mmCIF file of C-alpha atoms and ligand atoms in Angstrom:
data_model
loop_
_atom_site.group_PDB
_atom_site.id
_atom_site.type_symbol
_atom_site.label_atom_id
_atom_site.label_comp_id
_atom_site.label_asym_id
_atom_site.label_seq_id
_atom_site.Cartn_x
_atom_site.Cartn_y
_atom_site.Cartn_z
ATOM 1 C CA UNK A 119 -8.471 -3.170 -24.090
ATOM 2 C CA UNK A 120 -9.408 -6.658 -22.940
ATOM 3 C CA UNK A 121 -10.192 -7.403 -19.283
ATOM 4 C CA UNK A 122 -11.256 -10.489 -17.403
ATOM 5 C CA UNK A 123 -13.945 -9.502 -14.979
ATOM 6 C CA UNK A 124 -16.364 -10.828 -12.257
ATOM 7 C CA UNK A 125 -19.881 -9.679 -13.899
ATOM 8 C CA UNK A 126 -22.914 -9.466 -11.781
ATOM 9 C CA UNK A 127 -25.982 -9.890 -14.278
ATOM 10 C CA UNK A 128 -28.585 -8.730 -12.439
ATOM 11 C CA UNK A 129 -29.537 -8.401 -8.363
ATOM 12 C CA UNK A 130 -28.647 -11.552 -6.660
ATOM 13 C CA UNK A 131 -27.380 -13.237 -9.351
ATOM 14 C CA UNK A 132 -24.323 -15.154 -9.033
ATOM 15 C CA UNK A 133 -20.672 -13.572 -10.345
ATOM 16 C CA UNK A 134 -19.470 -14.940 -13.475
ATOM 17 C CA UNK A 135 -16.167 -14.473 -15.313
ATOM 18 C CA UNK A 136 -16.681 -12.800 -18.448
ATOM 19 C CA UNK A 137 -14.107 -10.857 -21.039
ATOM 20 C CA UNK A 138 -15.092 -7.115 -21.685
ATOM 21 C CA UNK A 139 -13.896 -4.171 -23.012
ATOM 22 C CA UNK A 140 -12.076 -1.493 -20.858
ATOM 23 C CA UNK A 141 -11.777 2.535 -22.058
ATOM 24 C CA UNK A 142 -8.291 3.719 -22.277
ATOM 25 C CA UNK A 143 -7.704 6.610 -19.801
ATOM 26 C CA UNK A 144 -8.994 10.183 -20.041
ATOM 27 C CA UNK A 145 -8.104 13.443 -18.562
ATOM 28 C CA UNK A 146 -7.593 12.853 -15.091
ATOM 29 C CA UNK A 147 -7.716 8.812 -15.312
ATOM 30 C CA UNK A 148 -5.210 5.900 -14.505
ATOM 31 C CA UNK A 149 -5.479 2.318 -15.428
ATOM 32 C CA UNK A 150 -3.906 0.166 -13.025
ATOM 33 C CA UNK A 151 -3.104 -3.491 -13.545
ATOM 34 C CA UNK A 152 -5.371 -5.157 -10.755
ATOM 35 C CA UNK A 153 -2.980 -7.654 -8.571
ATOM 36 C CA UNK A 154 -5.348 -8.384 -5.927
ATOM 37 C CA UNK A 155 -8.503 -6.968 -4.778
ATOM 38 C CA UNK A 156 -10.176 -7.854 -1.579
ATOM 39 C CA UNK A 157 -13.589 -9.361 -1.092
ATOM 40 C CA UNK A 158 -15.843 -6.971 1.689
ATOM 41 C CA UNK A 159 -19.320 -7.585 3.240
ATOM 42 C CA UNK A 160 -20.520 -4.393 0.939
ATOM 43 C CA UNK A 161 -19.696 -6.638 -2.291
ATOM 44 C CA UNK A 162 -22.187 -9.209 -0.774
ATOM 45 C CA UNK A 163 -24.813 -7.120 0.179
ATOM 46 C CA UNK A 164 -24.605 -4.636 -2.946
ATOM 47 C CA UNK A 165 -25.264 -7.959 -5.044
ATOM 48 C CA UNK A 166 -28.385 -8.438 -3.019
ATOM 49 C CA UNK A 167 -29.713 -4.611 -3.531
ATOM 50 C CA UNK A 168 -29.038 -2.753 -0.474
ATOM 51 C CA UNK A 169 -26.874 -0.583 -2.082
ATOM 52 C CA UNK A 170 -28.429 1.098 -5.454
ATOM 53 C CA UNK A 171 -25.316 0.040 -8.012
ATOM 54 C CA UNK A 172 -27.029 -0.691 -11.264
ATOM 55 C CA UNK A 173 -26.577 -4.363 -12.975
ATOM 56 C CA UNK A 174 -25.296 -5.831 -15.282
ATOM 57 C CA UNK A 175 -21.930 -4.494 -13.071
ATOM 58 C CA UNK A 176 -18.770 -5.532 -11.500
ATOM 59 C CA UNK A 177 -18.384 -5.097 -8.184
ATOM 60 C CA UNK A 178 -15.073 -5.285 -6.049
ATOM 61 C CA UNK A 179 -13.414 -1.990 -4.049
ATOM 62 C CA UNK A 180 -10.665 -3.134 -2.237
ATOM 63 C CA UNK A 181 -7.982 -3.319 -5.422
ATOM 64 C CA UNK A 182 -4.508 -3.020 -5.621
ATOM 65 C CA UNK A 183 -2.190 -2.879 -8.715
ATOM 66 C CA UNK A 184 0.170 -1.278 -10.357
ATOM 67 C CA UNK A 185 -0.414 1.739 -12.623
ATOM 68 C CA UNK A 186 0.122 0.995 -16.224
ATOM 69 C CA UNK A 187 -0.975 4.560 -17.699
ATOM 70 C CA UNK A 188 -2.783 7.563 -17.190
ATOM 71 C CA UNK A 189 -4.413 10.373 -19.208
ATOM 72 C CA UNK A 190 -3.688 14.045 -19.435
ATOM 73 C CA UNK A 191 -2.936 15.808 -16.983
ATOM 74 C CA UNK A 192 -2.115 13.154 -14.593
ATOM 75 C CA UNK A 193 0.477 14.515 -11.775
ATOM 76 C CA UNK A 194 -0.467 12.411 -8.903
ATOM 77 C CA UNK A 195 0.567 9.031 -10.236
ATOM 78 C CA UNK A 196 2.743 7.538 -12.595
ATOM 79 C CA UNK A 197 2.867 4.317 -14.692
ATOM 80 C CA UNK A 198 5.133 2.013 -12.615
ATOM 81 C CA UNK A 199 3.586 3.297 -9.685
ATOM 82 C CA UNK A 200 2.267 0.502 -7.077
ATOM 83 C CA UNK A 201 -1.103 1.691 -6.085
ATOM 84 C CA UNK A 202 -4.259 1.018 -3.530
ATOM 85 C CA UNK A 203 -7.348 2.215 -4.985
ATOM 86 C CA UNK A 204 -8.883 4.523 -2.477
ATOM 87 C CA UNK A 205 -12.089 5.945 -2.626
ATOM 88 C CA UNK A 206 -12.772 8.426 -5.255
ATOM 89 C CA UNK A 207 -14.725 12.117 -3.775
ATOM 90 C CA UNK A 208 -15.129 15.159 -5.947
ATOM 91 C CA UNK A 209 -12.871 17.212 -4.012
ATOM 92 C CA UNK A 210 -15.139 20.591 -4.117
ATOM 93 C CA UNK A 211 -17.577 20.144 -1.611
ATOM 94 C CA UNK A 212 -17.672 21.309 1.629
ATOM 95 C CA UNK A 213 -16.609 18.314 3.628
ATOM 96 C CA UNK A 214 -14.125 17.478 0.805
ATOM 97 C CA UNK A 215 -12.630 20.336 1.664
ATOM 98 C CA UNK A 216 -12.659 20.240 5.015
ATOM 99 C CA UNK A 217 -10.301 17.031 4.882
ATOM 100 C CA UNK A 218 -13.216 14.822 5.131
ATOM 101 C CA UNK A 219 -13.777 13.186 1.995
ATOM 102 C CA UNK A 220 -15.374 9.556 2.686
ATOM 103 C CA UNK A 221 -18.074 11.799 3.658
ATOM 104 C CA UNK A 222 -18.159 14.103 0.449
ATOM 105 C CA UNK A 223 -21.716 15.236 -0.592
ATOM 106 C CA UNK A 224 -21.511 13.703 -3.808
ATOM 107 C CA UNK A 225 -20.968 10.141 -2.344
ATOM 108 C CA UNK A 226 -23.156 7.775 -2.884
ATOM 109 C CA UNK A 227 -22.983 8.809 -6.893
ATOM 110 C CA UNK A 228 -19.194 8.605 -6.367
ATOM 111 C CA UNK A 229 -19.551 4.739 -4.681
ATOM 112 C CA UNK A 230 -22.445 3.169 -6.558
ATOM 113 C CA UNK A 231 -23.389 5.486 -9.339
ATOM 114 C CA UNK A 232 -22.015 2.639 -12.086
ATOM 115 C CA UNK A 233 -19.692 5.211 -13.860
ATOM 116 C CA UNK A 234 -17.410 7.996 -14.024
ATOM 117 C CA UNK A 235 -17.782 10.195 -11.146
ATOM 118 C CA UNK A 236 -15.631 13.349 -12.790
ATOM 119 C CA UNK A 237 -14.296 14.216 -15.979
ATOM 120 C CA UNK A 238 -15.253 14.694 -19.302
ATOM 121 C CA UNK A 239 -17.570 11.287 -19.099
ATOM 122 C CA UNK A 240 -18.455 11.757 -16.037
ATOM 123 C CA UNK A 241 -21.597 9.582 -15.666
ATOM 124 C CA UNK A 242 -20.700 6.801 -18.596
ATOM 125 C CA UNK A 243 -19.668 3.168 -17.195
ATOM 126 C CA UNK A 244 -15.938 2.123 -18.802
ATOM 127 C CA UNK A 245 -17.193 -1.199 -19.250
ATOM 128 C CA UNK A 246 -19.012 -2.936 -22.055
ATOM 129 C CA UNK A 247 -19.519 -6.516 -23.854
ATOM 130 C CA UNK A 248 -17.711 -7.238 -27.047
ATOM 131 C CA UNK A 249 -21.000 -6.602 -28.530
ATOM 132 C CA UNK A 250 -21.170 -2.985 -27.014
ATOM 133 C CA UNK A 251 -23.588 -3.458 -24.093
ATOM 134 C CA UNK A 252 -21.995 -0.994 -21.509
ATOM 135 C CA UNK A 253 -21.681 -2.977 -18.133
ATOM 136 C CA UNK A 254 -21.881 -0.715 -15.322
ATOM 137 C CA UNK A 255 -18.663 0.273 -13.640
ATOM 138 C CA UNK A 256 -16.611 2.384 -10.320
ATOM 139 C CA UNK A 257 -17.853 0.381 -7.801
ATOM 140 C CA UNK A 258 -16.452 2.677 -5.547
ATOM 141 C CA UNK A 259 -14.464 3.955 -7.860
ATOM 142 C CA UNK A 260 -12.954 0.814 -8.923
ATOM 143 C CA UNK A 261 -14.775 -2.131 -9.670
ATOM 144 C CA UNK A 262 -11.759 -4.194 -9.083
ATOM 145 C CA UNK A 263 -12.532 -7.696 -9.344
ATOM 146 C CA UNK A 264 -10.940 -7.278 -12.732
ATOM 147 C CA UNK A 265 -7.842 -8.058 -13.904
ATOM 148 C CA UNK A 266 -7.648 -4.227 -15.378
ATOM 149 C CA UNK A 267 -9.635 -0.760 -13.416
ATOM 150 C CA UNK A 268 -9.912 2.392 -14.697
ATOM 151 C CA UNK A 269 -9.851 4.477 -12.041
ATOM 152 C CA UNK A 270 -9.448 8.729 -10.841
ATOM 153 C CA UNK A 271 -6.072 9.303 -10.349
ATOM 154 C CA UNK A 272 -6.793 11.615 -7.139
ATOM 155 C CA UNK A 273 -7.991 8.997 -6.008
ATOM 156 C CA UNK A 274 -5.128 6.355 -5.637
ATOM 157 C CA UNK A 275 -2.883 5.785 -2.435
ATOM 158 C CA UNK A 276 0.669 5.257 -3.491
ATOM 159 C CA UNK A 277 2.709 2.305 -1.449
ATOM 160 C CA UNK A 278 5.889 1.602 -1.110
ATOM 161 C CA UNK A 279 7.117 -1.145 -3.821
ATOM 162 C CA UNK A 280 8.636 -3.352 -0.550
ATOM 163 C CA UNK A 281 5.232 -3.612 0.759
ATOM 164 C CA UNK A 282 3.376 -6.664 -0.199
ATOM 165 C CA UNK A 283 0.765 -5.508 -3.094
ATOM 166 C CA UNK A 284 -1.458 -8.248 -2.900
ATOM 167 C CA UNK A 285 -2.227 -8.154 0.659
ATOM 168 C CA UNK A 286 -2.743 -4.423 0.547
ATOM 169 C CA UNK A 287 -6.053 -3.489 -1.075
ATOM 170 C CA UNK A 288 -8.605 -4.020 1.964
ATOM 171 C CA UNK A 289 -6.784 -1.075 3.208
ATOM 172 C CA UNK A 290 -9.025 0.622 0.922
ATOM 173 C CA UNK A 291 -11.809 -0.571 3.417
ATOM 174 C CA UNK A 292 -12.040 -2.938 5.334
ATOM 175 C CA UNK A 293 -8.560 -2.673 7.384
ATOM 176 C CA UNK A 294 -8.847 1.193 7.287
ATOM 177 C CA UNK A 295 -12.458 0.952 8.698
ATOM 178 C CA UNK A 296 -11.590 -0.696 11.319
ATOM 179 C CA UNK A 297 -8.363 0.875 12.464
ATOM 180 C CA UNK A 298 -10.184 4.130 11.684
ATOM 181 C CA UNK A 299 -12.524 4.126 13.874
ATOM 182 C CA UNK A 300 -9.701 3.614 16.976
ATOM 183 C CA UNK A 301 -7.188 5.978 15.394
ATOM 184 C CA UNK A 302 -9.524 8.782 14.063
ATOM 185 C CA UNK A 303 -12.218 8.415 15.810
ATOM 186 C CA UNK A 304 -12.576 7.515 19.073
ATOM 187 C CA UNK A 305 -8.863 7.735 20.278
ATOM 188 C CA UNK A 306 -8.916 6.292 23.582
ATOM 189 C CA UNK A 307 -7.276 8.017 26.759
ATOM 190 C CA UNK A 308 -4.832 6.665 29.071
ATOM 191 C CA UNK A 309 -6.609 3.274 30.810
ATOM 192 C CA UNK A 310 -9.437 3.805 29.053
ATOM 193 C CA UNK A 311 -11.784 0.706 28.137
ATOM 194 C CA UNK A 312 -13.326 -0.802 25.157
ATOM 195 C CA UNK A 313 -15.203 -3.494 23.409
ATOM 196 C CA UNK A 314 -15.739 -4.552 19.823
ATOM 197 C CA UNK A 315 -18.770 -6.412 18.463
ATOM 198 C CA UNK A 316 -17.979 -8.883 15.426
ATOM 199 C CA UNK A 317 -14.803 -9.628 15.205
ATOM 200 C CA UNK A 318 -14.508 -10.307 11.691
ATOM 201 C CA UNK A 319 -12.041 -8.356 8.920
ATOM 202 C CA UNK A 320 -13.160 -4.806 10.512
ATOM 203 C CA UNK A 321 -13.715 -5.646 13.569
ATOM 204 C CA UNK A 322 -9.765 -7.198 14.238
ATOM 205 C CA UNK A 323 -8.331 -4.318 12.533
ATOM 206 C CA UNK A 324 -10.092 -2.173 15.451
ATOM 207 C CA UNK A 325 -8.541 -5.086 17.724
ATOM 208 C CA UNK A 326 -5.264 -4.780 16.774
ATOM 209 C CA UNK A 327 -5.454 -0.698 16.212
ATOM 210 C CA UNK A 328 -6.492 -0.420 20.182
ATOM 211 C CA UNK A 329 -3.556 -2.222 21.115
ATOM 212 C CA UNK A 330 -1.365 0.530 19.677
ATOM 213 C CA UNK A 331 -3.214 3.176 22.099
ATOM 214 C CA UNK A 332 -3.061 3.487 25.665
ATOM 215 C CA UNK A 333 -6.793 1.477 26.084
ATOM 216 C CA UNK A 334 -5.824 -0.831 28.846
ATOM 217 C CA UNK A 335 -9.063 -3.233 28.518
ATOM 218 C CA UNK A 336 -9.760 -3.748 25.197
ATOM 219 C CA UNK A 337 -13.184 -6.773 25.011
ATOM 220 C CA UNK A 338 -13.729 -9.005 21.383
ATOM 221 C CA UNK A 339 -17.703 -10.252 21.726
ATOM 222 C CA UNK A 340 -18.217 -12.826 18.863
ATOM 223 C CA UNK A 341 -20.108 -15.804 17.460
ATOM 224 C CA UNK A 342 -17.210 -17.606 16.349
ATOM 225 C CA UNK A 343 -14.548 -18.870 18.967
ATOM 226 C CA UNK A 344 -11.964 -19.694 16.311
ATOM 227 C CA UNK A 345 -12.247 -15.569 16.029
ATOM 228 C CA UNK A 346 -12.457 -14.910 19.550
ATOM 229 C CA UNK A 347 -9.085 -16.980 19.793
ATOM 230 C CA UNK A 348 -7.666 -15.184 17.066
ATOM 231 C CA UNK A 349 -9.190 -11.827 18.890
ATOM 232 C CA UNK A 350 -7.010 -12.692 22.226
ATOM 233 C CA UNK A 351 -3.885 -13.331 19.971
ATOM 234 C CA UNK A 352 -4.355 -9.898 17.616
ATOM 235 C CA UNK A 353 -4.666 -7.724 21.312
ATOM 236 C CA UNK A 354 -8.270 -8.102 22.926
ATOM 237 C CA UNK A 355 -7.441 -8.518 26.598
ATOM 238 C CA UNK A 356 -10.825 -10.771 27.091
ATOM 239 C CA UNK A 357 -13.122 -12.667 24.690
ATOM 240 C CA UNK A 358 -16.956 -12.996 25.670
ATOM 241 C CA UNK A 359 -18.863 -15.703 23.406
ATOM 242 C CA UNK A 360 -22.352 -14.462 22.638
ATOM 243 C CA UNK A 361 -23.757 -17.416 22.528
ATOM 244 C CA UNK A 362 -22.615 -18.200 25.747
ATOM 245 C CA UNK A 363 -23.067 -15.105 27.824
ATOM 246 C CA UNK A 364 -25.303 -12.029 27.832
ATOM 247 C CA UNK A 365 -22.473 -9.532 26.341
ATOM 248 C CA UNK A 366 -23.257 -6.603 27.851
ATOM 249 C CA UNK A 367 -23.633 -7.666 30.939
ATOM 250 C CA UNK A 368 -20.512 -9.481 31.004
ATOM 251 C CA UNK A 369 -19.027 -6.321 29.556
ATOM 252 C CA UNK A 370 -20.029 -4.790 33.097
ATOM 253 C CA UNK A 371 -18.390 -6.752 35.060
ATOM 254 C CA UNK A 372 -15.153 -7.019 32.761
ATOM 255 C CA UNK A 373 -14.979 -3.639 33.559
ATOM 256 C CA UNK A 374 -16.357 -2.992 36.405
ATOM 257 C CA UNK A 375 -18.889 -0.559 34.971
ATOM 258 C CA UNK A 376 -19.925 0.042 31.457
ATOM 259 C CA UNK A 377 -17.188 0.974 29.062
ATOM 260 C CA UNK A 378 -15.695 4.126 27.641
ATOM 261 C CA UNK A 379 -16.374 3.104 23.933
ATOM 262 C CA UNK A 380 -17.546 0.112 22.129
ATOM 263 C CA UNK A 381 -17.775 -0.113 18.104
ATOM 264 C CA UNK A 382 -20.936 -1.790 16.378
ATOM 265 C CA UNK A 383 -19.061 -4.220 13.316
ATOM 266 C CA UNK A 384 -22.377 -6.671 12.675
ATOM 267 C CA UNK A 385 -25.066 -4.651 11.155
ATOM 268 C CA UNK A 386 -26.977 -6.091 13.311
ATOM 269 C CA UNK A 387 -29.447 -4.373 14.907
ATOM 270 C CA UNK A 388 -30.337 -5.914 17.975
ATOM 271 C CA UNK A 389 -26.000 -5.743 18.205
ATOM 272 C CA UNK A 390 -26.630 -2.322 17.809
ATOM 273 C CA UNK A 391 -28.484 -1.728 21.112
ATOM 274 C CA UNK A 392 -26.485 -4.170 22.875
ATOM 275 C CA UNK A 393 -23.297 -2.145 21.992
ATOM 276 C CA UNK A 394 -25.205 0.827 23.051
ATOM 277 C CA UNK A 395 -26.137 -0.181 26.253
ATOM 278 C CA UNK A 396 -22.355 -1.293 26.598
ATOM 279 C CA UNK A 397 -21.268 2.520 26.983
ATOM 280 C CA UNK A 398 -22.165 4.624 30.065
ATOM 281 C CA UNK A 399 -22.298 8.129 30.875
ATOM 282 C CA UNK A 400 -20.480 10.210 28.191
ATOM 283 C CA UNK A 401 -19.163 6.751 26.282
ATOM 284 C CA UNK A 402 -19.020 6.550 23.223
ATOM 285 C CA UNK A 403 -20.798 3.764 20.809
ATOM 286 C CA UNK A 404 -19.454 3.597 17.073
ATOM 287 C CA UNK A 405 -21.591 2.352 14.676
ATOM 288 C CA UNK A 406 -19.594 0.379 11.673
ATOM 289 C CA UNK A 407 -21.390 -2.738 10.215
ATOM 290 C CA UNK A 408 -23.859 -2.094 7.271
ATOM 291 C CA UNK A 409 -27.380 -3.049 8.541
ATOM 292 C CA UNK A 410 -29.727 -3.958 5.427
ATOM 293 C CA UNK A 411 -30.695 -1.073 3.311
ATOM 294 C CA UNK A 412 -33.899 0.585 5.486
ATOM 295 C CA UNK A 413 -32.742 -0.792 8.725
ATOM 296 C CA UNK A 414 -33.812 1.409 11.988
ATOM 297 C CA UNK A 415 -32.487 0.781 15.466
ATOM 298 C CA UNK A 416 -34.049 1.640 18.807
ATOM 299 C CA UNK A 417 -32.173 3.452 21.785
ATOM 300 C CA UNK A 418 -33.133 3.531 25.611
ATOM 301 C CA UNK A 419 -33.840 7.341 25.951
ATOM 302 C CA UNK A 420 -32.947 8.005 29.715
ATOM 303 C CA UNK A 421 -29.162 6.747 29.247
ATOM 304 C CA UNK A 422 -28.553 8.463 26.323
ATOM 305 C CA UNK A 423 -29.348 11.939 27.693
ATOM 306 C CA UNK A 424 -26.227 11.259 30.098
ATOM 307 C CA UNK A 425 -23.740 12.773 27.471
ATOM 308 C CA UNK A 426 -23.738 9.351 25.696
ATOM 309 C CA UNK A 427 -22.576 9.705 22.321
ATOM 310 C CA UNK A 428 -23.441 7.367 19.100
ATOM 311 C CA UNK A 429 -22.011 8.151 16.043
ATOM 312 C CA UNK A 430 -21.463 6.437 12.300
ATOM 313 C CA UNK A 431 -18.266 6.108 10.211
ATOM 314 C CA UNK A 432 -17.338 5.242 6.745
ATOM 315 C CA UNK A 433 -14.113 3.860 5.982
ATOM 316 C CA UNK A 434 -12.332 4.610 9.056
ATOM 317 C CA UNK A 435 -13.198 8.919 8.294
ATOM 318 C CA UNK A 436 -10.529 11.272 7.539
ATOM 319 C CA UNK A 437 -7.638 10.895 4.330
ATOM 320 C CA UNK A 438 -6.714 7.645 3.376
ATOM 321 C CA UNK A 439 -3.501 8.807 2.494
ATOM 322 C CA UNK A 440 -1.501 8.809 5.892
ATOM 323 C CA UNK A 441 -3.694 5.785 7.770
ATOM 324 C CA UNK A 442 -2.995 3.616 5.046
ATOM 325 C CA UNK A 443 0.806 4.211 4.670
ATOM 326 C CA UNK A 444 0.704 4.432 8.741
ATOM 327 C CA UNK A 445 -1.182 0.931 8.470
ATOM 328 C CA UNK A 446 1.477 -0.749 5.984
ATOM 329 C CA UNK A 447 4.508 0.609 8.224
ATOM 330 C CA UNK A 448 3.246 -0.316 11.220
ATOM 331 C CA UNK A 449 2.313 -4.136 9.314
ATOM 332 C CA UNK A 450 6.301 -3.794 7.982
ATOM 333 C CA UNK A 451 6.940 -3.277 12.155
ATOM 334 C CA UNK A 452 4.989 -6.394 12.947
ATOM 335 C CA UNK A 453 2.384 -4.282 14.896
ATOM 336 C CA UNK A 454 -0.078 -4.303 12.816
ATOM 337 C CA UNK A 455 -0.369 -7.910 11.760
ATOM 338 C CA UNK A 456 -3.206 -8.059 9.092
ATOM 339 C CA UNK A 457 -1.949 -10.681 6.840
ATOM 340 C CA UNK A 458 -3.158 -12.893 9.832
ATOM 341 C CA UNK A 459 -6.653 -12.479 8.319
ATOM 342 C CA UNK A 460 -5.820 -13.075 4.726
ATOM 343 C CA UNK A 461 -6.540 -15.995 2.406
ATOM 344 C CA UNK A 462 -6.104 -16.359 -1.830
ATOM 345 C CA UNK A 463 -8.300 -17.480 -4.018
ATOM 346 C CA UNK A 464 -8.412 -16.792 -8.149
ATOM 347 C CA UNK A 465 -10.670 -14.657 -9.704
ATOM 348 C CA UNK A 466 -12.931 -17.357 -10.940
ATOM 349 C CA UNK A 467 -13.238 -18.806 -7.324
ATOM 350 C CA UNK A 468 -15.065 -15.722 -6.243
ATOM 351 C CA UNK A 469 -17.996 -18.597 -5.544
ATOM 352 C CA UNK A 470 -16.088 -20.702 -3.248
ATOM 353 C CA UNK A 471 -14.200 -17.595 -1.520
ATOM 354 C CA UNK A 472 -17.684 -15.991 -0.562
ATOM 355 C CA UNK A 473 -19.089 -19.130 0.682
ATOM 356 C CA UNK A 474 -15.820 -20.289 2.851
ATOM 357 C CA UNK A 475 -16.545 -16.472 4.224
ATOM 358 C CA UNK A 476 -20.262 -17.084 4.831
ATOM 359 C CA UNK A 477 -19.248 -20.159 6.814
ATOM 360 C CA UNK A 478 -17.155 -18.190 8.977
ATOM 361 C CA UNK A 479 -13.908 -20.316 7.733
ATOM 362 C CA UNK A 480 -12.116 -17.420 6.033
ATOM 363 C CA UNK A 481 -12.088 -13.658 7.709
ATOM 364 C CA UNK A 482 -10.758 -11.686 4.734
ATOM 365 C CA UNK A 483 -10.860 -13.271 1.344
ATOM 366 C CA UNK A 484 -8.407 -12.104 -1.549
ATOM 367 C CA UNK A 485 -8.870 -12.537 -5.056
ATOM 368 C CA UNK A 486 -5.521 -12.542 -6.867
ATOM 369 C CA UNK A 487 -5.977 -11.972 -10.539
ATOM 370 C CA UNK A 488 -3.738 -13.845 -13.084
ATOM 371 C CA UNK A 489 -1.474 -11.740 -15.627
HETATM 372 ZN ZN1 ZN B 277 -17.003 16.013 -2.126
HETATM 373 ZN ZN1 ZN B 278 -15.820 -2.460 1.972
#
């Protein structure tokens, strides 16, 4: 079938809209309709090489759509079906198994391989020119700035059709990142104290995901004061402008102390240390944002020995089944207000969205794709 898709010709170059030519499902596969698919920092940095998906591509995992068909043997889903498009895993693997499948051994294959990850093409992109160039495809699984994906079925979060679908597919990522690494991760104890660095997309989903615990302090540090002010509205207690202030420091005397936990959402390294030395003894420090590919960071030995912990996550850890349907019931409730960060564009402003991103004016760019 015919698809509109964002094309990436080669690293760095810029996305153009170009009609290809989608595979009809196989054994285990679903096509879903794309109705909106979020725009994440990975999409930016993958088009600059520090992720290894191969070019020509399409890029784009934070879809969501409806499922128009599937191939045999399909249970999970079924056309009709309003989907998000969670990440794909290969389900045999130890930590698969173990209910951890954003960390599955076979990941980075299943993210950025630029084709099937299972099945009876497993390997082979879905994707090619009218001419019959293959263009490389499952970006995470997905490749959804598309108007059409071909996707796993396993793979795909069913929603509730009263939700809104085209705010919902950064809860592939982004949102469930974020809220992740609160709810799965670190939950904090009674009174307990923490401070996010980078309060963009991920970063106010961990805002407004430690206002559902018991945290009593809860610290945005940013760049940007329009998102420090939007920080204080979402749930952070206090703000601290980095420009302004030395953040961990002020951390220290926001809380008396250095803080139970603090989660890393720049990528930045020397953010990285400063979130680091944020945490005392037995604190925790979360590391989020995607550094560039070969990045290393630096610790101060003598206060880590003192039970600190520092650990990664991807995706927010865990199933994405029950924190995303969680996350859209407690948006439904009003407490979890994410459509605050969201802003449409078409498909073929992709350009324009990325740069009103770049310039800080946009938090979570949407691509809605016309039917
Ligand atoms: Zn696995
Ligand atoms: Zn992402």
């Amino acid at each position: 079938m015919k698809v509109s898709a964002a094309v990436v010709e080669e690293l760095g170059a810029p996305f153009r809209v170009e009609e290809l030519e989608l595979d009809e499902p196989g054994p285990g596969e679903a096509l879903v309709r794309i109705v909106a698919s979020g725009i994440c920092h990975t999409d930016e940095i993958t088009r600059h090489g520090d992720l290894p998906m191969p070019f020509p591509g399409v890029l784009g995992h934070e879809g969501a759509g409806v499922v128009v068909a599937v191939g045999d043997g399909v249970t999970a889903v079924r056309p009709g079906d309003h989907v998000v498009i969670g990440w794909p895993s290969c389900g045999t693997c130890r930590n698969c198994r173990d209910g951890e499948p954003r960390y599955c051994a076979r990941l980075g294959e299943a993210l950025c391989g630029g084709g099937r990850l299972l099945g009876p093409h497993a390997g082979r992109p879905a994707l090619r020119r009218p001419g019959g160039t293959p263009v490389h495809s499952h970006f995470f699984g997905q490749s959804s700035f598309a108007t059409y994906s071909l996707t796993w079925a396993e793979a795909l979060v069913v929603v509730p059709k009263d939700a809104p679908l085209a705010l919902l597919g950064p809860l592939a990522c982004g949102f469930s990142t974020g809220a992740g690494a609160v709810l799965n991760t670190l939950r904090p104890a009674p009174g307990a104290s923490l401070v996010v660095y980078g309060v963009g997309a991920v970063g106010l989903a961990a805002v407004m995901a430690a206002r559902l615990t018991p945290a009593t302090t809860i610290i945005a540090v940013d760049r940007h004061p329009a998102r420090l002010a939007l920080a204080a509205e979402l749930g952070a207690t206090h703000t601290v402008d980095a420009r302004a202030a030395d953040p961990v420091a002020e951390v220290r005397r926001l809380c008396d102390g250095p803080t139970d936990h603090a989660l890393e959402c720049t990528g930045v390294i020397s953010v990285v240390r400063q979130a680091a030395d944020s945490v005392g003894m037995l604190g925790t420090c979360v590391l989020i944002g995607g550094a560039p590919a070969g990045a290393e960071f630096g610790l101060d030995h003598l206060s880590t020995l003192w039970g600190k912990r520092i650990v990664g996550t991807l995706g927010g850890s865990g199933r994405a089944q029950p924190l995303i349907g969680a996350l859209i019931e407690l948006h439904r409730q009003g407490r979890f207000p994410f459509d605050r960060l969201a802003r449409f564009y078409e498909l073929g402003e992709i350009g324009e969205a990325l740069a009103a991103s770049r310039r800080g004016e946009v938090i979570k760019p949407i691509l809605r794709m016309d039917h």
